[in-house]
């Protein structure tokens, strides 16, 4: 799960998908295309909305996406079109590029819709991001 800062959207996506899959079979992780927040906990607003929905994401720490992630993971879900461009630019070949998908294409196939960045808004933005990611992760989990 990849966003820009790895403190708002992708930590939620990581927590939500982890809760929906068999963790002995699948490794779910998240990262940011930028490293400014590396080492930080998720944004308190993401922690709150997760908690309201029964998820504890407080153990997560932000990190920067690395080219090693292409080798380590089979699927790379990005939150928006800007993340898509940044991650695809780092791919070594077409097979790595093919691992990268916009997460909302899971529920709106081919529409290339962004998960809006809630960082500069209020709690309602985090609630709607949670709902979108929950639906997308239901689809991912059933496909896996
Ligand atoms: P995220 O949100 O990409 O969903 O983690 C952001 C977090 C921090 C910043 C931007 C977006 N920032 O500019 O610091």
JSON list of C-alpha atoms and ligand atoms in Angstrom, two decimals:
[
{"chain": "A", "resi": 1, "resn": "UNK", "atom": "CA", "xyz": [0.00, 0.00, 0.00]},
{"chain": "A", "resi": 2, "resn": "UNK", "atom": "CA", "xyz": [1.64, 3.22, -1.14]},
{"chain": "A", "resi": 3, "resn": "UNK", "atom": "CA", "xyz": [0.78, 6.91, -0.69]},
{"chain": "A", "resi": 4, "resn": "UNK", "atom": "CA", "xyz": [2.85, 10.08, -0.46]},
{"chain": "A", "resi": 5, "resn": "UNK", "atom": "CA", "xyz": [3.70, 10.41, 3.23]},
{"chain": "A", "resi": 6, "resn": "UNK", "atom": "CA", "xyz": [2.84, 6.91, 4.56]},
{"chain": "A", "resi": 7, "resn": "UNK", "atom": "CA", "xyz": [1.09, 8.53, 7.53]},
{"chain": "A", "resi": 8, "resn": "UNK", "atom": "CA", "xyz": [-2.54, 9.03, 6.39]},
{"chain": "A", "resi": 9, "resn": "UNK", "atom": "CA", "xyz": [-3.92, 6.82, 3.60]},
{"chain": "A", "resi": 10, "resn": "UNK", "atom": "CA", "xyz": [-1.58, 3.84, 3.19]},
{"chain": "A", "resi": 11, "resn": "UNK", "atom": "CA", "xyz": [-1.37, 3.03, 6.94]},
{"chain": "A", "resi": 12, "resn": "UNK", "atom": "CA", "xyz": [-5.18, 2.74, 6.88]},
{"chain": "A", "resi": 13, "resn": "UNK", "atom": "CA", "xyz": [-5.04, 0.57, 3.76]},
{"chain": "A", "resi": 14, "resn": "UNK", "atom": "CA", "xyz": [-2.42, -1.65, 5.42]},
{"chain": "A", "resi": 15, "resn": "UNK", "atom": "CA", "xyz": [-4.46, -2.03, 8.61]},
{"chain": "A", "resi": 16, "resn": "UNK", "atom": "CA", "xyz": [-7.70, -2.69, 6.75]},
{"chain": "A", "resi": 17, "resn": "UNK", "atom": "CA", "xyz": [-6.30, -5.32, 4.37]},
{"chain": "A", "resi": 18, "resn": "UNK", "atom": "CA", "xyz": [-4.35, -7.03, 7.16]},
{"chain": "A", "resi": 19, "resn": "UNK", "atom": "CA", "xyz": [-7.63, -7.50, 9.02]},
{"chain": "A", "resi": 20, "resn": "UNK", "atom": "CA", "xyz": [-9.22, -9.17, 5.97]},
{"chain": "A", "resi": 21, "resn": "UNK", "atom": "CA", "xyz": [-6.57, -11.71, 4.94]},
{"chain": "A", "resi": 22, "resn": "UNK", "atom": "CA", "xyz": [-4.84, -14.73, 6.46]},
{"chain": "A", "resi": 23, "resn": "UNK", "atom": "CA", "xyz": [-1.66, -13.18, 7.82]},
{"chain": "A", "resi": 24, "resn": "UNK", "atom": "CA", "xyz": [0.15, -16.51, 7.76]},
{"chain": "A", "resi": 25, "resn": "UNK", "atom": "CA", "xyz": [-0.25, -16.53, 3.95]},
{"chain": "A", "resi": 26, "resn": "UNK", "atom": "CA", "xyz": [0.01, -12.84, 3.01]},
{"chain": "A", "resi": 27, "resn": "UNK", "atom": "CA", "xyz": [2.35, -10.06, 4.00]},
{"chain": "A", "resi": 28, "resn": "UNK", "atom": "CA", "xyz": [0.72, -6.63, 3.91]},
{"chain": "A", "resi": 29, "resn": "UNK", "atom": "CA", "xyz": [2.90, -3.55, 4.29]},
{"chain": "A", "resi": 30, "resn": "UNK", "atom": "CA", "xyz": [2.87, 0.14, 3.38]},
{"chain": "A", "resi": 31, "resn": "UNK", "atom": "CA", "xyz": [5.30, 2.85, 2.32]},
{"chain": "A", "resi": 32, "resn": "UNK", "atom": "CA", "xyz": [5.40, 6.43, 1.06]},
{"chain": "A", "resi": 33, "resn": "UNK", "atom": "CA", "xyz": [6.89, 7.77, -2.14]},
{"chain": "A", "resi": 34, "resn": "UNK", "atom": "CA", "xyz": [8.35, 10.57, 0.01]},
{"chain": "A", "resi": 35, "resn": "UNK", "atom": "CA", "xyz": [10.55, 9.98, 3.03]},
{"chain": "A", "resi": 36, "resn": "UNK", "atom": "CA", "xyz": [9.81, 13.15, 5.05]},
{"chain": "A", "resi": 37, "resn": "UNK", "atom": "CA", "xyz": [7.79, 11.28, 7.67]},
{"chain": "A", "resi": 38, "resn": "UNK", "atom": "CA", "xyz": [9.98, 8.15, 7.85]},
{"chain": "A", "resi": 39, "resn": "UNK", "atom": "CA", "xyz": [9.99, 6.65, 11.33]},
{"chain": "A", "resi": 40, "resn": "UNK", "atom": "CA", "xyz": [6.78, 8.45, 12.38]},
{"chain": "A", "resi": 41, "resn": "UNK", "atom": "CA", "xyz": [3.56, 6.90, 13.64]},
{"chain": "A", "resi": 42, "resn": "UNK", "atom": "CA", "xyz": [0.42, 7.25, 11.53]},
{"chain": "A", "resi": 43, "resn": "UNK", "atom": "CA", "xyz": [-1.37, 10.61, 11.64]},
{"chain": "A", "resi": 44, "resn": "UNK", "atom": "CA", "xyz": [-3.57, 10.80, 14.79]},
{"chain": "A", "resi": 45, "resn": "UNK", "atom": "CA", "xyz": [-6.64, 11.24, 12.57]},
{"chain": "A", "resi": 46, "resn": "UNK", "atom": "CA", "xyz": [-5.90, 7.93, 10.82]},
{"chain": "A", "resi": 47, "resn": "UNK", "atom": "CA", "xyz": [-5.30, 6.25, 14.18]},
{"chain": "A", "resi": 48, "resn": "UNK", "atom": "CA", "xyz": [-8.70, 7.59, 15.37]},
{"chain": "A", "resi": 49, "resn": "UNK", "atom": "CA", "xyz": [-10.74, 6.46, 12.38]},
{"chain": "A", "resi": 50, "resn": "UNK", "atom": "CA", "xyz": [-9.06, 3.04, 12.48]},
{"chain": "A", "resi": 51, "resn": "UNK", "atom": "CA", "xyz": [-9.81, 2.73, 16.18]},
{"chain": "A", "resi": 52, "resn": "UNK", "atom": "CA", "xyz": [-13.47, 3.68, 15.62]},
{"chain": "A", "resi": 53, "resn": "UNK", "atom": "CA", "xyz": [-13.62, 0.76, 13.21]},
{"chain": "A", "resi": 54, "resn": "UNK", "atom": "CA", "xyz": [-11.94, -1.67, 15.57]},
{"chain": "A", "resi": 55, "resn": "UNK", "atom": "CA", "xyz": [-8.40, -1.53, 14.11]},
{"chain": "A", "resi": 56, "resn": "UNK", "atom": "CA", "xyz": [-5.19, -0.67, 15.94]},
{"chain": "A", "resi": 57, "resn": "UNK", "atom": "CA", "xyz": [-2.61, 0.83, 13.59]},
{"chain": "A", "resi": 58, "resn": "UNK", "atom": "CA", "xyz": [-0.45, 2.46, 16.26]},
{"chain": "A", "resi": 59, "resn": "UNK", "atom": "CA", "xyz": [2.42, -0.02, 15.77]},
{"chain": "A", "resi": 60, "resn": "UNK", "atom": "CA", "xyz": [3.05, 1.13, 12.20]},
{"chain": "A", "resi": 61, "resn": "UNK", "atom": "CA", "xyz": [6.01, 3.37, 11.36]},
{"chain": "A", "resi": 62, "resn": "UNK", "atom": "CA", "xyz": [6.37, 5.30, 8.11]},
{"chain": "A", "resi": 63, "resn": "UNK", "atom": "CA", "xyz": [9.04, 4.34, 5.61]},
{"chain": "A", "resi": 64, "resn": "UNK", "atom": "CA", "xyz": [9.99, 5.33, 2.08]},
{"chain": "A", "resi": 65, "resn": "UNK", "atom": "CA", "xyz": [9.12, 3.08, -0.84]},
{"chain": "A", "resi": 66, "resn": "UNK", "atom": "CA", "xyz": [12.19, 1.26, -2.15]},
{"chain": "A", "resi": 67, "resn": "UNK", "atom": "CA", "xyz": [12.95, -0.53, -5.43]},
{"chain": "A", "resi": 68, "resn": "UNK", "atom": "CA", "xyz": [13.40, -3.66, -3.29]},
{"chain": "A", "resi": 69, "resn": "UNK", "atom": "CA", "xyz": [9.61, -3.57, -2.74]},
{"chain": "A", "resi": 70, "resn": "UNK", "atom": "CA", "xyz": [9.16, -4.63, -6.38]},
{"chain": "A", "resi": 71, "resn": "UNK", "atom": "CA", "xyz": [11.01, -7.88, -5.59]},
{"chain": "A", "resi": 72, "resn": "UNK", "atom": "CA", "xyz": [9.42, -8.41, -2.21]},
{"chain": "A", "resi": 73, "resn": "UNK", "atom": "CA", "xyz": [5.73, -7.89, -3.12]},
{"chain": "A", "resi": 74, "resn": "UNK", "atom": "CA", "xyz": [3.40, -9.32, -5.78]},
{"chain": "A", "resi": 75, "resn": "UNK", "atom": "CA", "xyz": [0.95, -6.41, -5.72]},
{"chain": "A", "resi": 76, "resn": "UNK", "atom": "CA", "xyz": [1.62, -2.72, -5.19]},
{"chain": "A", "resi": 77, "resn": "UNK", "atom": "CA", "xyz": [-1.53, -0.68, -4.61]},
{"chain": "A", "resi": 78, "resn": "UNK", "atom": "CA", "xyz": [-1.10, 3.07, -4.93]},
{"chain": "A", "resi": 79, "resn": "UNK", "atom": "CA", "xyz": [-3.57, 5.65, -3.60]},
{"chain": "A", "resi": 80, "resn": "UNK", "atom": "CA", "xyz": [-3.49, 8.22, -6.41]},
{"chain": "A", "resi": 81, "resn": "UNK", "atom": "CA", "xyz": [-2.28, 8.97, -9.91]},
{"chain": "A", "resi": 82, "resn": "UNK", "atom": "CA", "xyz": [0.71, 10.94, -8.64]},
{"chain": "A", "resi": 83, "resn": "UNK", "atom": "CA", "xyz": [1.83, 7.95, -6.53]},
{"chain": "A", "resi": 84, "resn": "UNK", "atom": "CA", "xyz": [1.32, 5.78, -9.63]},
{"chain": "A", "resi": 85, "resn": "UNK", "atom": "CA", "xyz": [3.69, 7.90, -11.71]},
{"chain": "A", "resi": 86, "resn": "UNK", "atom": "CA", "xyz": [6.29, 8.07, -8.92]},
{"chain": "A", "resi": 87, "resn": "UNK", "atom": "CA", "xyz": [6.29, 4.31, -8.32]},
{"chain": "A", "resi": 88, "resn": "UNK", "atom": "CA", "xyz": [6.17, 3.25, -11.98]},
{"chain": "A", "resi": 89, "resn": "UNK", "atom": "CA", "xyz": [9.15, 5.52, -12.68]},
{"chain": "A", "resi": 90, "resn": "UNK", "atom": "CA", "xyz": [11.20, 3.31, -10.34]},
{"chain": "A", "resi": 91, "resn": "UNK", "atom": "CA", "xyz": [10.21, 0.01, -12.02]},
{"chain": "A", "resi": 92, "resn": "UNK", "atom": "CA", "xyz": [13.02, -1.86, -13.76]},
{"chain": "A", "resi": 93, "resn": "UNK", "atom": "CA", "xyz": [10.87, -3.66, -16.32]},
{"chain": "A", "resi": 94, "resn": "UNK", "atom": "CA", "xyz": [7.32, -4.34, -17.49]},
{"chain": "A", "resi": 95, "resn": "UNK", "atom": "CA", "xyz": [6.73, -7.12, -14.98]},
{"chain": "A", "resi": 96, "resn": "UNK", "atom": "CA", "xyz": [7.53, -4.75, -12.09]},
{"chain": "A", "resi": 97, "resn": "UNK", "atom": "CA", "xyz": [5.39, -2.05, -13.66]},
{"chain": "A", "resi": 98, "resn": "UNK", "atom": "CA", "xyz": [2.47, -4.49, -13.99]},
{"chain": "A", "resi": 99, "resn": "UNK", "atom": "CA", "xyz": [2.47, -4.99, -10.21]},
{"chain": "A", "resi": 100, "resn": "UNK", "atom": "CA", "xyz": [1.42, -1.36, -9.67]},
{"chain": "A", "resi": 101, "resn": "UNK", "atom": "CA", "xyz": [-2.32, -0.62, -9.57]},
{"chain": "A", "resi": 102, "resn": "UNK", "atom": "CA", "xyz": [-4.50, 2.25, -8.43]},
{"chain": "A", "resi": 103, "resn": "UNK", "atom": "CA", "xyz": [-6.35, 0.84, -5.45]},
{"chain": "A", "resi": 104, "resn": "UNK", "atom": "CA", "xyz": [-9.74, 2.34, -6.38]},
{"chain": "A", "resi": 105, "resn": "UNK", "atom": "CA", "xyz": [-9.64, 0.56, -9.73]},
{"chain": "A", "resi": 106, "resn": "UNK", "atom": "CA", "xyz": [-10.63, -2.44, -7.58]},
{"chain": "A", "resi": 107, "resn": "UNK", "atom": "CA", "xyz": [-14.10, -0.95, -7.14]},
{"chain": "A", "resi": 108, "resn": "UNK", "atom": "CA", "xyz": [-14.25, 1.48, -10.12]},
{"chain": "A", "resi": 109, "resn": "UNK", "atom": "CA", "xyz": [-12.47, -0.57, -12.80]},
{"chain": "A", "resi": 110, "resn": "UNK", "atom": "CA", "xyz": [-10.57, 1.47, -15.34]},
{"chain": "A", "resi": 111, "resn": "UNK", "atom": "CA", "xyz": [-11.70, 4.83, -13.93]},
{"chain": "A", "resi": 112, "resn": "UNK", "atom": "CA", "xyz": [-8.31, 5.74, -12.42]},
{"chain": "A", "resi": 113, "resn": "UNK", "atom": "CA", "xyz": [-9.90, 7.53, -9.47]},
{"chain": "A", "resi": 114, "resn": "UNK", "atom": "CA", "xyz": [-7.69, 8.92, -6.66]},
{"chain": "A", "resi": 115, "resn": "UNK", "atom": "CA", "xyz": [-8.09, 8.27, -2.96]},
{"chain": "A", "resi": 116, "resn": "UNK", "atom": "CA", "xyz": [-8.13, 11.97, -1.99]},
{"chain": "A", "resi": 117, "resn": "UNK", "atom": "CA", "xyz": [-5.30, 13.14, 0.25]},
{"chain": "A", "resi": 118, "resn": "UNK", "atom": "CA", "xyz": [-7.00, 13.95, 3.59]},
{"chain": "A", "resi": 119, "resn": "UNK", "atom": "CA", "xyz": [-3.89, 15.53, 5.17]},
{"chain": "A", "resi": 120, "resn": "UNK", "atom": "CA", "xyz": [-5.01, 19.17, 4.95]},
{"chain": "A", "resi": 121, "resn": "UNK", "atom": "CA", "xyz": [-8.68, 18.53, 5.76]},
{"chain": "A", "resi": 122, "resn": "UNK", "atom": "CA", "xyz": [-10.68, 17.48, 8.79]},
{"chain": "A", "resi": 123, "resn": "UNK", "atom": "CA", "xyz": [-11.86, 14.21, 10.27]},
{"chain": "A", "resi": 124, "resn": "UNK", "atom": "CA", "xyz": [-14.66, 13.74, 7.69]},
{"chain": "A", "resi": 125, "resn": "UNK", "atom": "CA", "xyz": [-12.04, 13.29, 4.97]},
{"chain": "A", "resi": 126, "resn": "UNK", "atom": "CA", "xyz": [-10.49, 10.48, 6.98]},
{"chain": "A", "resi": 127, "resn": "UNK", "atom": "CA", "xyz": [-13.89, 8.82, 7.42]},
{"chain": "A", "resi": 128, "resn": "UNK", "atom": "CA", "xyz": [-14.56, 8.81, 3.70]},
{"chain": "A", "resi": 129, "resn": "UNK", "atom": "CA", "xyz": [-11.03, 7.58, 2.93]},
{"chain": "A", "resi": 130, "resn": "UNK", "atom": "CA", "xyz": [-11.65, 4.73, 5.38]},
{"chain": "A", "resi": 131, "resn": "UNK", "atom": "CA", "xyz": [-14.90, 3.75, 3.64]},
{"chain": "A", "resi": 132, "resn": "UNK", "atom": "CA", "xyz": [-13.31, 3.76, 0.17]},
{"chain": "A", "resi": 133, "resn": "UNK", "atom": "CA", "xyz": [-10.34, 1.70, 1.34]},
{"chain": "A", "resi": 134, "resn": "UNK", "atom": "CA", "xyz": [-12.59, -0.74, 3.18]},
{"chain": "A", "resi": 135, "resn": "UNK", "atom": "CA", "xyz": [-14.55, -1.45, 0.00]},
{"chain": "A", "resi": 136, "resn": "UNK", "atom": "CA", "xyz": [-11.41, -1.73, -2.13]},
{"chain": "A", "resi": 137, "resn": "UNK", "atom": "CA", "xyz": [-9.80, -4.09, 0.39]},
{"chain": "A", "resi": 138, "resn": "UNK", "atom": "CA", "xyz": [-12.92, -6.29, 0.43]},
{"chain": "A", "resi": 139, "resn": "UNK", "atom": "CA", "xyz": [-12.45, -6.70, -3.29]},
{"chain": "A", "resi": 140, "resn": "UNK", "atom": "CA", "xyz": [-8.70, -7.37, -2.99]},
{"chain": "A", "resi": 141, "resn": "UNK", "atom": "CA", "xyz": [-9.21, -9.91, -0.19]},
{"chain": "A", "resi": 142, "resn": "UNK", "atom": "CA", "xyz": [-11.86, -11.82, -2.12]},
{"chain": "A", "resi": 143, "resn": "UNK", "atom": "CA", "xyz": [-9.65, -11.92, -5.22]},
{"chain": "A", "resi": 144, "resn": "UNK", "atom": "CA", "xyz": [-6.59, -13.13, -3.31]},
{"chain": "B", "resi": 1, "resn": "LIG", "atom": "P1", "xyz": [-0.55, 10.53, 2.91]},
{"chain": "B", "resi": 1, "resn": "LIG", "atom": "O1", "xyz": [-0.86, 12.06, 3.30]},
{"chain": "B", "resi": 1, "resn": "LIG", "atom": "O2", "xyz": [0.19, 10.58, 1.61]},
{"chain": "B", "resi": 1, "resn": "LIG", "atom": "O3", "xyz": [-1.90, 9.93, 2.79]},
{"chain": "B", "resi": 1, "resn": "LIG", "atom": "O4", "xyz": [0.27, 9.95, 4.05]},
{"chain": "B", "resi": 1, "resn": "LIG", "atom": "C1", "xyz": [0.13, 13.05, 3.41]},
{"chain": "B", "resi": 1, "resn": "LIG", "atom": "C2", "xyz": [0.88, 13.13, 4.54]},
{"chain": "B", "resi": 1, "resn": "LIG", "atom": "C3", "xyz": [1.83, 14.14, 4.66]},
{"chain": "B", "resi": 1, "resn": "LIG", "atom": "C4", "xyz": [2.00, 15.03, 3.63]},
{"chain": "B", "resi": 1, "resn": "LIG", "atom": "C5", "xyz": [1.26, 14.91, 2.48]},
{"chain": "B", "resi": 1, "resn": "LIG", "atom": "C6", "xyz": [0.32, 13.92, 2.37]},
{"chain": "B", "resi": 1, "resn": "LIG", "atom": "N1", "xyz": [2.96, 16.07, 3.76]},
{"chain": "B", "resi": 1, "resn": "LIG", "atom": "O5", "xyz": [3.05, 16.91, 2.84]},
{"chain": "B", "resi": 1, "resn": "LIG", "atom": "O6", "xyz": [3.69, 16.12, 4.75]}
]
